[in-house]
């Protein structure tokens, strides 16, 4: 066995549609064992028969010396190649979680006295990383909430623009092509947390995003049993992030790759079902008297609907629900009354989840005592009617 010359390389000749690519990419090494799935190669060391082979394994890889020697086995490269292939990207890097992927991209671009522009409303831990790690290291973090505010805040010290579509919890859309167009005119790459849309519904690179980040922990694995981050882009766009991962020892075990690769086979199927069920449940919720509003760009009533339609081909959820005025005890009865929705963080698995949420931007606003209670719902693969029945029974605890 030899190291792949360029880790996570996508096959070059690639005219397949997504469903076919999801079925057939990432299986090259299965030939070695005559199986459908590639073997799970657990190894901290790859051995070579000859010195020439060993030297050859480094050919074509642009790594600074000294290089950390353990970037993975064939199992890792299979998943990276498959992911790069379905994203229409040259290459893919994997990290031990979605957050570590975000940390790698931000860390690779942070400079003392430099500037990183971050969209308001990004995933809470992303914001915490910016405020609690990067800001104290004297990298300036400037938050923006629109293309105009990005334009007014970007300085010549900027090294990265970071966005997330839609923003976590608040579910706001931003015009990705406009962000990318402006950033490109200044020569600044745009990184995007693309977890929500997945490559099935969101073609990040086609919209101009240089670095697309996925918490594969969520839909890509899809079975709530793996933590993994995936980053896609061109070799050039990912060069500094790959070096950062190499220097920081940010690599992933073969088992996580193998499970995620297995989960990924059914990604498109699952996403279409999540989409249909999320829209059915969200539309039903909108009609209920205990609900003030549903924040979900796939609904025509959502202010981000037009942008969603332009940028996405589907909407899996999760989405956010604002309850009508309700007391804390009533809120507790509602949450505790749910049978099919597990109470937990994370999402993207086959099962439905509920999480009480506080939109950070709402904290700054004066709110009435019983107003503004939010819940985030992830609609799993259960029958939507059963989910609506469950929600209906739990909402009855609040009263109309
Ligand atoms: C969950 C999530 C992450 C973090 O992923 P982990 O694998 O749990 O670290 C990043 N971004 C978004 C939008 C998420 O929802």
mmCIF file of C-alpha atoms and ligand atoms in Angstrom:
data_model
loop_
_atom_site.group_PDB
_atom_site.id
_atom_site.type_symbol
_atom_site.label_atom_id
_atom_site.label_comp_id
_atom_site.label_asym_id
_atom_site.label_seq_id
_atom_site.Cartn_x
_atom_site.Cartn_y
_atom_site.Cartn_z
ATOM 1 C CA UNK A 1 0.000 0.000 0.000
ATOM 2 C CA UNK A 2 1.248 3.500 -0.701
ATOM 3 C CA UNK A 3 0.219 6.847 0.615
ATOM 4 C CA UNK A 4 -1.992 8.694 -1.765
ATOM 5 C CA UNK A 5 0.007 11.386 -3.426
ATOM 6 C CA UNK A 6 -2.524 14.094 -2.877
ATOM 7 C CA UNK A 7 -4.727 13.346 0.104
ATOM 8 C CA UNK A 8 -8.438 13.468 -0.525
ATOM 9 C CA UNK A 9 -8.081 13.827 -4.276
ATOM 10 C CA UNK A 10 -11.317 13.691 -6.245
ATOM 11 C CA UNK A 11 -11.457 11.620 -9.435
ATOM 12 C CA UNK A 12 -10.825 13.880 -12.385
ATOM 13 C CA UNK A 13 -13.295 12.652 -14.946
ATOM 14 C CA UNK A 14 -16.597 13.195 -13.184
ATOM 15 C CA UNK A 15 -19.803 13.548 -15.140
ATOM 16 C CA UNK A 16 -22.007 11.592 -12.732
ATOM 17 C CA UNK A 17 -25.054 13.060 -11.106
ATOM 18 C CA UNK A 18 -25.074 13.305 -7.333
ATOM 19 C CA UNK A 19 -26.984 10.074 -6.583
ATOM 20 C CA UNK A 20 -24.580 8.060 -8.699
ATOM 21 C CA UNK A 21 -21.546 9.766 -7.205
ATOM 22 C CA UNK A 22 -22.821 9.059 -3.676
ATOM 23 C CA UNK A 23 -23.143 5.389 -4.566
ATOM 24 C CA UNK A 24 -19.867 4.888 -6.387
ATOM 25 C CA UNK A 25 -17.228 7.333 -5.137
ATOM 26 C CA UNK A 26 -14.891 6.387 -2.302
ATOM 27 C CA UNK A 27 -14.635 2.693 -3.172
ATOM 28 C CA UNK A 28 -11.332 2.384 -4.996
ATOM 29 C CA UNK A 29 -9.575 0.372 -2.298
ATOM 30 C CA UNK A 30 -12.439 -2.169 -2.096
ATOM 31 C CA UNK A 31 -10.864 -3.852 -5.129
ATOM 32 C CA UNK A 32 -8.042 -5.045 -2.864
ATOM 33 C CA UNK A 33 -10.431 -7.156 -0.768
ATOM 34 C CA UNK A 34 -13.155 -7.889 -3.342
ATOM 35 C CA UNK A 35 -15.857 -6.204 -1.295
ATOM 36 C CA UNK A 36 -18.473 -3.563 -1.975
ATOM 37 C CA UNK A 37 -17.156 -1.334 0.770
ATOM 38 C CA UNK A 38 -13.542 -0.249 1.139
ATOM 39 C CA UNK A 39 -11.698 -2.038 3.942
ATOM 40 C CA UNK A 40 -11.410 -0.207 7.251
ATOM 41 C CA UNK A 41 -7.671 0.220 7.497
ATOM 42 C CA UNK A 42 -6.793 1.071 11.083
ATOM 43 C CA UNK A 43 -3.180 2.101 11.121
ATOM 44 C CA UNK A 44 -0.925 4.626 12.752
ATOM 45 C CA UNK A 45 1.844 3.606 10.353
ATOM 46 C CA UNK A 46 1.892 2.807 6.675
ATOM 47 C CA UNK A 47 4.838 0.602 5.730
ATOM 48 C CA UNK A 48 6.679 0.506 2.422
ATOM 49 C CA UNK A 49 8.570 -2.305 0.743
ATOM 50 C CA UNK A 50 11.455 -0.190 -0.519
ATOM 51 C CA UNK A 51 13.077 3.161 0.074
ATOM 52 C CA UNK A 52 12.091 4.200 -3.440
ATOM 53 C CA UNK A 53 8.431 3.539 -2.674
ATOM 54 C CA UNK A 54 8.699 5.515 0.538
ATOM 55 C CA UNK A 55 10.228 8.492 -1.243
ATOM 56 C CA UNK A 56 7.666 8.194 -3.997
ATOM 57 C CA UNK A 57 4.818 8.522 -1.530
ATOM 58 C CA UNK A 58 5.789 12.139 -0.937
ATOM 59 C CA UNK A 59 5.970 13.045 -4.600
ATOM 60 C CA UNK A 60 3.707 15.891 -5.593
ATOM 61 C CA UNK A 61 2.680 16.763 -2.036
ATOM 62 C CA UNK A 62 3.468 20.306 -1.089
ATOM 63 C CA UNK A 63 4.227 19.983 2.591
ATOM 64 C CA UNK A 64 6.680 22.031 4.516
ATOM 65 C CA UNK A 65 9.386 20.142 6.328
ATOM 66 C CA UNK A 66 9.294 18.801 8.979
ATOM 67 C CA UNK A 67 6.097 17.078 8.036
ATOM 68 C CA UNK A 68 3.872 15.234 10.462
ATOM 69 C CA UNK A 69 3.842 11.706 9.075
ATOM 70 C CA UNK A 70 0.407 10.331 9.843
ATOM 71 C CA UNK A 71 -2.326 11.879 7.757
ATOM 72 C CA UNK A 72 -4.321 8.690 7.332
ATOM 73 C CA UNK A 73 -4.893 5.420 5.546
ATOM 74 C CA UNK A 74 -6.827 4.437 2.444
ATOM 75 C CA UNK A 75 -10.055 4.580 4.481
ATOM 76 C CA UNK A 76 -9.512 8.259 5.132
ATOM 77 C CA UNK A 77 -8.615 9.036 1.552
ATOM 78 C CA UNK A 78 -11.735 7.220 0.294
ATOM 79 C CA UNK A 79 -14.073 9.464 2.268
ATOM 80 C CA UNK A 80 -12.114 12.602 1.434
ATOM 81 C CA UNK A 81 -12.179 11.757 -2.276
ATOM 82 C CA UNK A 82 -15.902 10.977 -2.210
ATOM 83 C CA UNK A 83 -16.702 14.209 -0.382
ATOM 84 C CA UNK A 84 -14.552 16.293 -2.726
ATOM 85 C CA UNK A 85 -16.276 14.560 -5.654
ATOM 86 C CA UNK A 86 -19.836 15.275 -4.540
ATOM 87 C CA UNK A 87 -18.941 18.880 -3.696
ATOM 88 C CA UNK A 88 -17.311 19.521 -7.066
ATOM 89 C CA UNK A 89 -14.102 20.402 -5.226
ATOM 90 C CA UNK A 90 -10.504 19.368 -5.852
ATOM 91 C CA UNK A 91 -9.836 18.168 -2.360
ATOM 92 C CA UNK A 92 -11.179 17.584 1.144
ATOM 93 C CA UNK A 93 -9.680 17.720 4.629
ATOM 94 C CA UNK A 94 -11.223 15.896 7.592
ATOM 95 C CA UNK A 95 -11.035 16.930 11.238
ATOM 96 C CA UNK A 96 -12.341 15.312 14.443
ATOM 97 C CA UNK A 97 -15.512 17.457 14.648
ATOM 98 C CA UNK A 98 -17.349 20.224 12.867
ATOM 99 C CA UNK A 99 -16.093 22.750 15.382
ATOM 100 C CA UNK A 100 -12.485 21.632 14.927
ATOM 101 C CA UNK A 101 -12.915 22.154 11.166
ATOM 102 C CA UNK A 102 -14.085 25.710 11.841
ATOM 103 C CA UNK A 103 -11.173 26.204 14.269
ATOM 104 C CA UNK A 104 -8.730 24.955 11.639
ATOM 105 C CA UNK A 105 -9.993 27.348 8.964
ATOM 106 C CA UNK A 106 -10.144 30.349 11.299
ATOM 107 C CA UNK A 107 -6.822 29.440 12.944
ATOM 108 C CA UNK A 108 -5.090 29.092 9.589
ATOM 109 C CA UNK A 109 -6.204 32.594 8.560
ATOM 110 C CA UNK A 110 -5.782 34.450 11.861
ATOM 111 C CA UNK A 111 -2.907 36.897 12.177
ATOM 112 C CA UNK A 112 -1.865 39.273 14.935
ATOM 113 C CA UNK A 113 -3.199 42.667 13.891
ATOM 114 C CA UNK A 114 -5.109 41.091 11.018
ATOM 115 C CA UNK A 115 -8.839 41.049 10.452
ATOM 116 C CA UNK A 116 -11.398 38.271 10.021
ATOM 117 C CA UNK A 117 -14.956 39.227 9.127
ATOM 118 C CA UNK A 118 -17.596 36.974 10.623
ATOM 119 C CA UNK A 119 -21.297 37.010 9.889
ATOM 120 C CA UNK A 120 -23.516 37.773 12.883
ATOM 121 C CA UNK A 121 -25.535 34.836 14.134
ATOM 122 C CA UNK A 122 -23.020 32.104 13.291
ATOM 123 C CA UNK A 123 -23.099 28.896 15.321
ATOM 124 C CA UNK A 124 -22.571 29.901 18.992
ATOM 125 C CA UNK A 125 -19.323 27.969 19.527
ATOM 126 C CA UNK A 126 -17.889 29.582 16.354
ATOM 127 C CA UNK A 127 -18.569 32.969 17.883
ATOM 128 C CA UNK A 128 -17.057 31.835 21.202
ATOM 129 C CA UNK A 129 -13.925 30.694 19.366
ATOM 130 C CA UNK A 130 -13.638 34.121 17.746
ATOM 131 C CA UNK A 131 -14.260 36.073 20.958
ATOM 132 C CA UNK A 132 -12.459 33.869 23.484
ATOM 133 C CA UNK A 133 -9.522 32.581 21.431
ATOM 134 C CA UNK A 134 -8.809 34.757 18.409
ATOM 135 C CA UNK A 135 -9.609 38.192 19.856
ATOM 136 C CA UNK A 136 -7.277 37.695 22.874
ATOM 137 C CA UNK A 137 -4.555 36.699 20.370
ATOM 138 C CA UNK A 138 -5.061 40.142 18.808
ATOM 139 C CA UNK A 139 -6.680 39.052 15.613
ATOM 140 C CA UNK A 140 -9.484 41.550 15.005
ATOM 141 C CA UNK A 141 -12.885 39.947 14.587
ATOM 142 C CA UNK A 142 -15.510 42.179 12.997
ATOM 143 C CA UNK A 143 -19.102 41.006 12.782
ATOM 144 C CA UNK A 144 -21.323 41.985 9.877
ATOM 145 C CA UNK A 145 -25.011 41.352 9.233
ATOM 146 C CA UNK A 146 -25.397 42.275 5.567
ATOM 147 C CA UNK A 147 -23.380 42.691 2.412
ATOM 148 C CA UNK A 148 -23.384 46.459 3.007
ATOM 149 C CA UNK A 149 -22.011 46.135 6.515
ATOM 150 C CA UNK A 150 -19.358 43.739 5.200
ATOM 151 C CA UNK A 151 -18.376 46.383 2.648
ATOM 152 C CA UNK A 152 -18.102 49.060 5.304
ATOM 153 C CA UNK A 153 -16.056 46.920 7.702
ATOM 154 C CA UNK A 154 -13.576 45.118 5.484
ATOM 155 C CA UNK A 155 -10.086 46.641 5.691
ATOM 156 C CA UNK A 156 -6.866 45.917 3.844
ATOM 157 C CA UNK A 157 -5.777 43.771 6.790
ATOM 158 C CA UNK A 158 -8.582 41.245 6.148
ATOM 159 C CA UNK A 159 -7.583 37.643 5.469
ATOM 160 C CA UNK A 160 -10.955 35.849 5.546
ATOM 161 C CA UNK A 161 -14.707 36.347 5.387
ATOM 162 C CA UNK A 162 -16.654 33.711 7.325
ATOM 163 C CA UNK A 163 -20.372 33.092 6.796
ATOM 164 C CA UNK A 164 -23.001 30.504 7.691
ATOM 165 C CA UNK A 165 -26.196 29.984 5.680
ATOM 166 C CA UNK A 166 -28.684 30.064 7.186
ATOM 167 C CA UNK A 167 -27.408 31.452 10.489
ATOM 168 C CA UNK A 168 -27.893 29.123 13.452
ATOM 169 C CA UNK A 169 -31.231 29.491 15.305
ATOM 170 C CA UNK A 170 -32.176 32.832 13.738
ATOM 171 C CA UNK A 171 -32.211 31.091 10.326
ATOM 172 C CA UNK A 172 -31.306 34.284 8.461
ATOM 173 C CA UNK A 173 -30.263 34.056 4.852
ATOM 174 C CA UNK A 174 -27.474 36.105 3.322
ATOM 175 C CA UNK A 175 -26.771 36.676 -0.366
ATOM 176 C CA UNK A 176 -23.812 34.318 -0.762
ATOM 177 C CA UNK A 177 -22.970 35.281 -4.339
ATOM 178 C CA UNK A 178 -22.932 38.975 -3.378
ATOM 179 C CA UNK A 179 -20.661 38.274 -0.371
ATOM 180 C CA UNK A 180 -18.335 36.187 -2.538
ATOM 181 C CA UNK A 181 -18.351 38.691 -5.398
ATOM 182 C CA UNK A 182 -17.364 41.549 -3.125
ATOM 183 C CA UNK A 183 -14.734 39.487 -1.250
ATOM 184 C CA UNK A 184 -13.258 38.320 -4.555
ATOM 185 C CA UNK A 185 -12.942 41.923 -5.731
ATOM 186 C CA UNK A 186 -10.740 42.484 -2.660
ATOM 187 C CA UNK A 187 -8.866 39.200 -3.095
ATOM 188 C CA UNK A 188 -10.227 37.742 0.160
ATOM 189 C CA UNK A 189 -11.434 34.117 0.359
ATOM 190 C CA UNK A 190 -14.871 33.314 1.776
ATOM 191 C CA UNK A 191 -15.319 30.366 4.128
ATOM 192 C CA UNK A 192 -18.822 29.067 4.754
ATOM 193 C CA UNK A 193 -20.311 26.757 7.354
ATOM 194 C CA UNK A 194 -22.438 24.716 4.930
ATOM 195 C CA UNK A 195 -23.667 22.149 7.461
ATOM 196 C CA UNK A 196 -27.384 22.900 7.108
ATOM 197 C CA UNK A 197 -27.722 22.525 3.346
ATOM 198 C CA UNK A 198 -25.209 19.699 2.840
ATOM 199 C CA UNK A 199 -23.816 19.136 -0.673
ATOM 200 C CA UNK A 200 -27.253 17.781 -1.651
ATOM 201 C CA UNK A 201 -29.071 21.118 -1.323
ATOM 202 C CA UNK A 202 -26.269 23.677 -1.290
ATOM 203 C CA UNK A 203 -23.617 23.949 -3.992
ATOM 204 C CA UNK A 204 -21.235 26.143 -2.026
ATOM 205 C CA UNK A 205 -18.367 26.282 -4.504
ATOM 206 C CA UNK A 206 -20.617 27.133 -7.448
ATOM 207 C CA UNK A 207 -21.738 30.218 -5.495
ATOM 208 C CA UNK A 208 -18.126 31.353 -5.108
ATOM 209 C CA UNK A 209 -17.248 29.958 -1.688
ATOM 210 C CA UNK A 210 -13.553 29.042 -1.535
ATOM 211 C CA UNK A 211 -13.655 27.013 1.680
ATOM 212 C CA UNK A 212 -16.785 25.035 2.522
ATOM 213 C CA UNK A 213 -17.065 23.545 6.005
ATOM 214 C CA UNK A 214 -19.384 20.726 7.039
ATOM 215 C CA UNK A 215 -20.117 19.295 10.450
ATOM 216 C CA UNK A 216 -20.366 15.763 9.029
ATOM 217 C CA UNK A 217 -21.472 14.826 12.541
ATOM 218 C CA UNK A 218 -24.890 16.009 11.368
ATOM 219 C CA UNK A 219 -26.500 14.923 8.082
ATOM 220 C CA UNK A 220 -23.494 13.557 6.221
ATOM 221 C CA UNK A 221 -23.010 10.768 8.724
ATOM 222 C CA UNK A 222 -26.687 10.977 9.577
ATOM 223 C CA UNK A 223 -26.870 8.309 12.262
ATOM 224 C CA UNK A 224 -25.923 10.213 15.413
ATOM 225 C CA UNK A 225 -22.898 8.038 16.115
ATOM 226 C CA UNK A 226 -19.867 9.872 14.714
ATOM 227 C CA UNK A 227 -18.209 13.237 15.173
ATOM 228 C CA UNK A 228 -16.438 14.539 12.095
ATOM 229 C CA UNK A 229 -15.660 17.761 10.261
ATOM 230 C CA UNK A 230 -15.069 18.016 6.497
ATOM 231 C CA UNK A 231 -13.607 20.951 4.596
ATOM 232 C CA UNK A 232 -13.706 21.170 0.787
ATOM 233 C CA UNK A 233 -12.076 23.478 -1.739
ATOM 234 C CA UNK A 234 -9.246 23.759 -4.228
ATOM 235 C CA UNK A 235 -5.715 22.698 -3.265
ATOM 236 C CA UNK A 236 -4.754 26.331 -3.214
ATOM 237 C CA UNK A 237 -7.678 27.496 -1.072
ATOM 238 C CA UNK A 238 -7.114 24.712 1.473
ATOM 239 C CA UNK A 239 -3.326 24.882 1.546
ATOM 240 C CA UNK A 240 -2.997 26.953 4.726
ATOM 241 C CA UNK A 241 -5.770 24.977 6.476
ATOM 242 C CA UNK A 242 -4.123 21.670 5.558
ATOM 243 C CA UNK A 243 -0.807 22.931 6.907
ATOM 244 C CA UNK A 244 -2.574 24.091 10.085
ATOM 245 C CA UNK A 245 -4.136 20.633 10.571
ATOM 246 C CA UNK A 246 -0.785 18.995 9.932
ATOM 247 C CA UNK A 247 1.001 21.158 12.477
ATOM 248 C CA UNK A 248 -1.707 20.776 15.082
ATOM 249 C CA UNK A 249 -2.069 17.021 14.693
ATOM 250 C CA UNK A 250 -5.681 17.415 13.577
ATOM 251 C CA UNK A 251 -6.447 14.008 12.079
ATOM 252 C CA UNK A 252 -9.210 11.446 12.418
ATOM 253 C CA UNK A 253 -9.351 7.711 13.116
ATOM 254 C CA UNK A 254 -10.246 5.274 10.333
ATOM 255 C CA UNK A 255 -13.409 4.109 12.126
ATOM 256 C CA UNK A 256 -14.983 7.547 12.037
ATOM 257 C CA UNK A 257 -14.242 7.800 8.331
ATOM 258 C CA UNK A 258 -15.691 4.362 7.619
ATOM 259 C CA UNK A 259 -18.931 5.097 9.478
ATOM 260 C CA UNK A 260 -19.313 8.489 7.835
ATOM 261 C CA UNK A 261 -18.673 6.972 4.411
ATOM 262 C CA UNK A 262 -21.404 4.409 5.072
ATOM 263 C CA UNK A 263 -23.795 7.110 6.246
ATOM 264 C CA UNK A 264 -23.032 9.220 3.213
ATOM 265 C CA UNK A 265 -24.304 6.551 0.815
ATOM 266 C CA UNK A 266 -27.892 7.404 1.762
ATOM 267 C CA UNK A 267 -27.377 11.151 2.152
ATOM 268 C CA UNK A 268 -29.467 12.219 -0.846
ATOM 269 C CA UNK A 269 -32.351 9.880 0.046
ATOM 270 C CA UNK A 270 -32.418 11.072 3.626
ATOM 271 C CA UNK A 271 -32.163 14.736 2.717
ATOM 272 C CA UNK A 272 -35.174 14.628 0.430
ATOM 273 C CA UNK A 273 -37.215 12.950 3.155
ATOM 274 C CA UNK A 274 -36.005 15.430 5.832
ATOM 275 C CA UNK A 275 -36.974 18.249 3.447
ATOM 276 C CA UNK A 276 -40.503 16.977 2.780
ATOM 277 C CA UNK A 277 -41.168 16.198 6.440
ATOM 278 C CA UNK A 278 -39.697 19.475 7.734
ATOM 279 C CA UNK A 279 -41.928 21.474 5.397
ATOM 280 C CA UNK A 280 -44.997 19.428 6.350
ATOM 281 C CA UNK A 281 -44.404 19.834 10.087
ATOM 282 C CA UNK A 282 -43.374 23.507 9.876
ATOM 283 C CA UNK A 283 -46.434 24.398 7.779
ATOM 284 C CA UNK A 284 -48.707 22.629 10.248
ATOM 285 C CA UNK A 285 -47.027 24.360 13.209
ATOM 286 C CA UNK A 286 -47.582 27.769 11.624
ATOM 287 C CA UNK A 287 -51.339 27.237 11.928
ATOM 288 C CA UNK A 288 -51.309 26.374 15.627
ATOM 289 C CA UNK A 289 -52.512 29.042 18.072
ATOM 290 C CA UNK A 290 -49.627 28.420 20.497
ATOM 291 C CA UNK A 291 -47.074 29.315 17.813
ATOM 292 C CA UNK A 292 -46.114 32.916 17.135
ATOM 293 C CA UNK A 293 -43.836 32.297 14.166
ATOM 294 C CA UNK A 294 -41.766 29.645 12.462
ATOM 295 C CA UNK A 295 -38.305 30.724 11.331
ATOM 296 C CA UNK A 296 -37.654 28.538 8.307
ATOM 297 C CA UNK A 297 -36.553 30.016 4.976
ATOM 298 C CA UNK A 298 -38.303 27.268 3.002
ATOM 299 C CA UNK A 299 -41.665 28.752 4.054
ATOM 300 C CA UNK A 300 -43.040 31.453 1.775
ATOM 301 C CA UNK A 301 -43.705 33.622 4.853
ATOM 302 C CA UNK A 302 -40.019 33.734 5.813
ATOM 303 C CA UNK A 303 -38.110 36.946 4.967
ATOM 304 C CA UNK A 304 -35.237 34.829 3.609
ATOM 305 C CA UNK A 305 -37.465 32.774 1.301
ATOM 306 C CA UNK A 306 -36.409 34.372 -2.004
ATOM 307 C CA UNK A 307 -32.717 34.036 -1.158
ATOM 308 C CA UNK A 308 -33.235 30.456 -0.027
ATOM 309 C CA UNK A 309 -34.898 29.628 -3.325
ATOM 310 C CA UNK A 310 -32.049 31.150 -5.269
ATOM 311 C CA UNK A 311 -29.274 29.438 -3.290
ATOM 312 C CA UNK A 312 -30.655 26.087 -2.166
ATOM 313 C CA UNK A 313 -32.467 23.228 -3.838
ATOM 314 C CA UNK A 314 -34.036 21.973 -0.615
ATOM 315 C CA UNK A 315 -34.434 22.629 3.097
ATOM 316 C CA UNK A 316 -33.845 19.857 5.585
ATOM 317 C CA UNK A 317 -34.335 21.892 8.729
ATOM 318 C CA UNK A 318 -33.636 22.190 11.547
ATOM 319 C CA UNK A 319 -35.847 25.222 11.980
ATOM 320 C CA UNK A 320 -36.753 27.459 14.874
ATOM 321 C CA UNK A 321 -40.182 28.030 16.381
ATOM 322 C CA UNK A 322 -41.151 31.045 18.477
ATOM 323 C CA UNK A 323 -43.952 30.267 20.872
ATOM 324 C CA UNK A 324 -46.748 32.692 21.593
ATOM 325 C CA UNK A 325 -46.685 34.160 25.091
ATOM 326 C CA UNK A 326 -46.186 31.294 27.516
ATOM 327 C CA UNK A 327 -44.985 30.934 31.104
ATOM 328 C CA UNK A 328 -41.895 28.973 32.080
ATOM 329 C CA UNK A 329 -43.941 26.155 33.716
ATOM 330 C CA UNK A 330 -46.100 25.865 30.570
ATOM 331 C CA UNK A 331 -42.951 25.823 28.443
ATOM 332 C CA UNK A 332 -41.563 23.042 30.619
ATOM 333 C CA UNK A 333 -44.785 21.020 30.274
ATOM 334 C CA UNK A 334 -44.583 21.402 26.497
ATOM 335 C CA UNK A 335 -40.972 20.205 26.272
ATOM 336 C CA UNK A 336 -41.511 17.358 28.742
ATOM 337 C CA UNK A 337 -44.726 16.365 26.967
ATOM 338 C CA UNK A 338 -42.960 15.488 23.723
ATOM 339 C CA UNK A 339 -42.538 11.754 23.211
ATOM 340 C CA UNK A 340 -40.944 11.450 19.763
ATOM 341 C CA UNK A 341 -38.630 14.466 19.976
ATOM 342 C CA UNK A 342 -35.537 13.734 22.025
ATOM 343 C CA UNK A 343 -34.355 16.656 24.138
ATOM 344 C CA UNK A 344 -30.790 17.193 23.064
ATOM 345 C CA UNK A 345 -28.254 19.316 21.240
ATOM 346 C CA UNK A 346 -26.977 18.371 17.805
ATOM 347 C CA UNK A 347 -29.166 17.282 14.873
ATOM 348 C CA UNK A 348 -28.891 15.676 11.464
ATOM 349 C CA UNK A 349 -29.497 12.095 12.567
ATOM 350 C CA UNK A 350 -32.483 9.912 11.668
ATOM 351 C CA UNK A 351 -34.348 10.916 14.820
ATOM 352 C CA UNK A 352 -36.275 14.041 15.718
ATOM 353 C CA UNK A 353 -34.863 16.387 18.341
ATOM 354 C CA UNK A 354 -36.001 19.442 20.247
ATOM 355 C CA UNK A 355 -33.817 22.017 21.920
ATOM 356 C CA UNK A 356 -34.869 25.103 23.896
ATOM 357 C CA UNK A 357 -32.959 28.006 22.374
ATOM 358 C CA UNK A 358 -32.137 31.579 23.105
ATOM 359 C CA UNK A 359 -31.314 33.631 20.060
ATOM 360 C CA UNK A 360 -28.273 35.615 21.082
ATOM 361 C CA UNK A 361 -29.387 38.672 19.178
ATOM 362 C CA UNK A 362 -32.657 38.650 21.153
ATOM 363 C CA UNK A 363 -30.776 38.867 24.436
ATOM 364 C CA UNK A 364 -29.908 42.468 23.704
ATOM 365 C CA UNK A 365 -33.556 43.379 23.048
ATOM 366 C CA UNK A 366 -36.004 44.181 25.820
ATOM 367 C CA UNK A 367 -38.470 41.270 25.841
ATOM 368 C CA UNK A 368 -41.630 40.799 27.877
ATOM 369 C CA UNK A 369 -41.329 38.120 30.583
ATOM 370 C CA UNK A 370 -43.275 35.384 28.783
ATOM 371 C CA UNK A 371 -42.383 36.347 25.226
ATOM 372 C CA UNK A 372 -39.742 35.126 22.839
ATOM 373 C CA UNK A 373 -39.431 31.490 23.898
ATOM 374 C CA UNK A 374 -37.757 29.630 21.076
ATOM 375 C CA UNK A 375 -37.343 25.965 20.325
ATOM 376 C CA UNK A 376 -35.255 24.416 17.624
ATOM 377 C CA UNK A 377 -36.768 21.359 16.026
ATOM 378 C CA UNK A 378 -34.947 18.784 13.970
ATOM 379 C CA UNK A 379 -37.407 16.734 11.956
ATOM 380 C CA UNK A 380 -36.197 13.153 11.689
ATOM 381 C CA UNK A 381 -37.263 10.318 9.451
ATOM 382 C CA UNK A 382 -40.386 9.417 11.429
ATOM 383 C CA UNK A 383 -43.790 9.746 9.726
ATOM 384 C CA UNK A 384 -44.642 13.479 9.720
ATOM 385 C CA UNK A 385 -48.197 12.777 10.904
ATOM 386 C CA UNK A 386 -46.864 11.064 14.035
ATOM 387 C CA UNK A 387 -44.615 14.053 14.673
ATOM 388 C CA UNK A 388 -47.520 16.499 14.283
ATOM 389 C CA UNK A 389 -49.651 14.368 16.631
ATOM 390 C CA UNK A 390 -46.835 14.408 19.179
ATOM 391 C CA UNK A 391 -46.432 18.190 18.898
ATOM 392 C CA UNK A 392 -50.207 18.684 19.089
ATOM 393 C CA UNK A 393 -50.425 16.705 22.328
ATOM 394 C CA UNK A 394 -47.465 18.555 23.853
ATOM 395 C CA UNK A 395 -48.759 21.986 22.735
ATOM 396 C CA UNK A 396 -52.041 21.229 24.476
ATOM 397 C CA UNK A 397 -50.106 21.500 27.753
ATOM 398 C CA UNK A 398 -49.528 25.182 26.980
ATOM 399 C CA UNK A 399 -53.193 25.911 26.279
ATOM 400 C CA UNK A 400 -54.478 27.948 23.363
HETATM 401 C C1 LIG B 1 -23.223 21.221 15.081
HETATM 402 C C2 LIG B 1 -22.680 22.285 14.258
HETATM 403 C C3 LIG B 1 -21.299 22.488 14.187
HETATM 404 C C4 LIG B 1 -20.330 21.697 15.010
HETATM 405 O O1 LIG B 1 -20.235 20.355 14.661
HETATM 406 P P1 LIG B 1 -19.626 19.288 15.681
HETATM 407 O O2 LIG B 1 -19.254 18.139 14.845
HETATM 408 O O3 LIG B 1 -20.701 18.988 16.676
HETATM 409 O O4 LIG B 1 -18.439 19.940 16.337
HETATM 410 C C5 LIG B 1 -20.842 23.473 13.354
HETATM 411 N N1 LIG B 1 -21.685 24.245 12.643
HETATM 412 C C6 LIG B 1 -23.016 24.095 12.692
HETATM 413 C C7 LIG B 1 -23.886 24.972 11.873
HETATM 414 C C8 LIG B 1 -23.555 23.127 13.514
HETATM 415 O O5 LIG B 1 -24.885 23.000 13.599
#
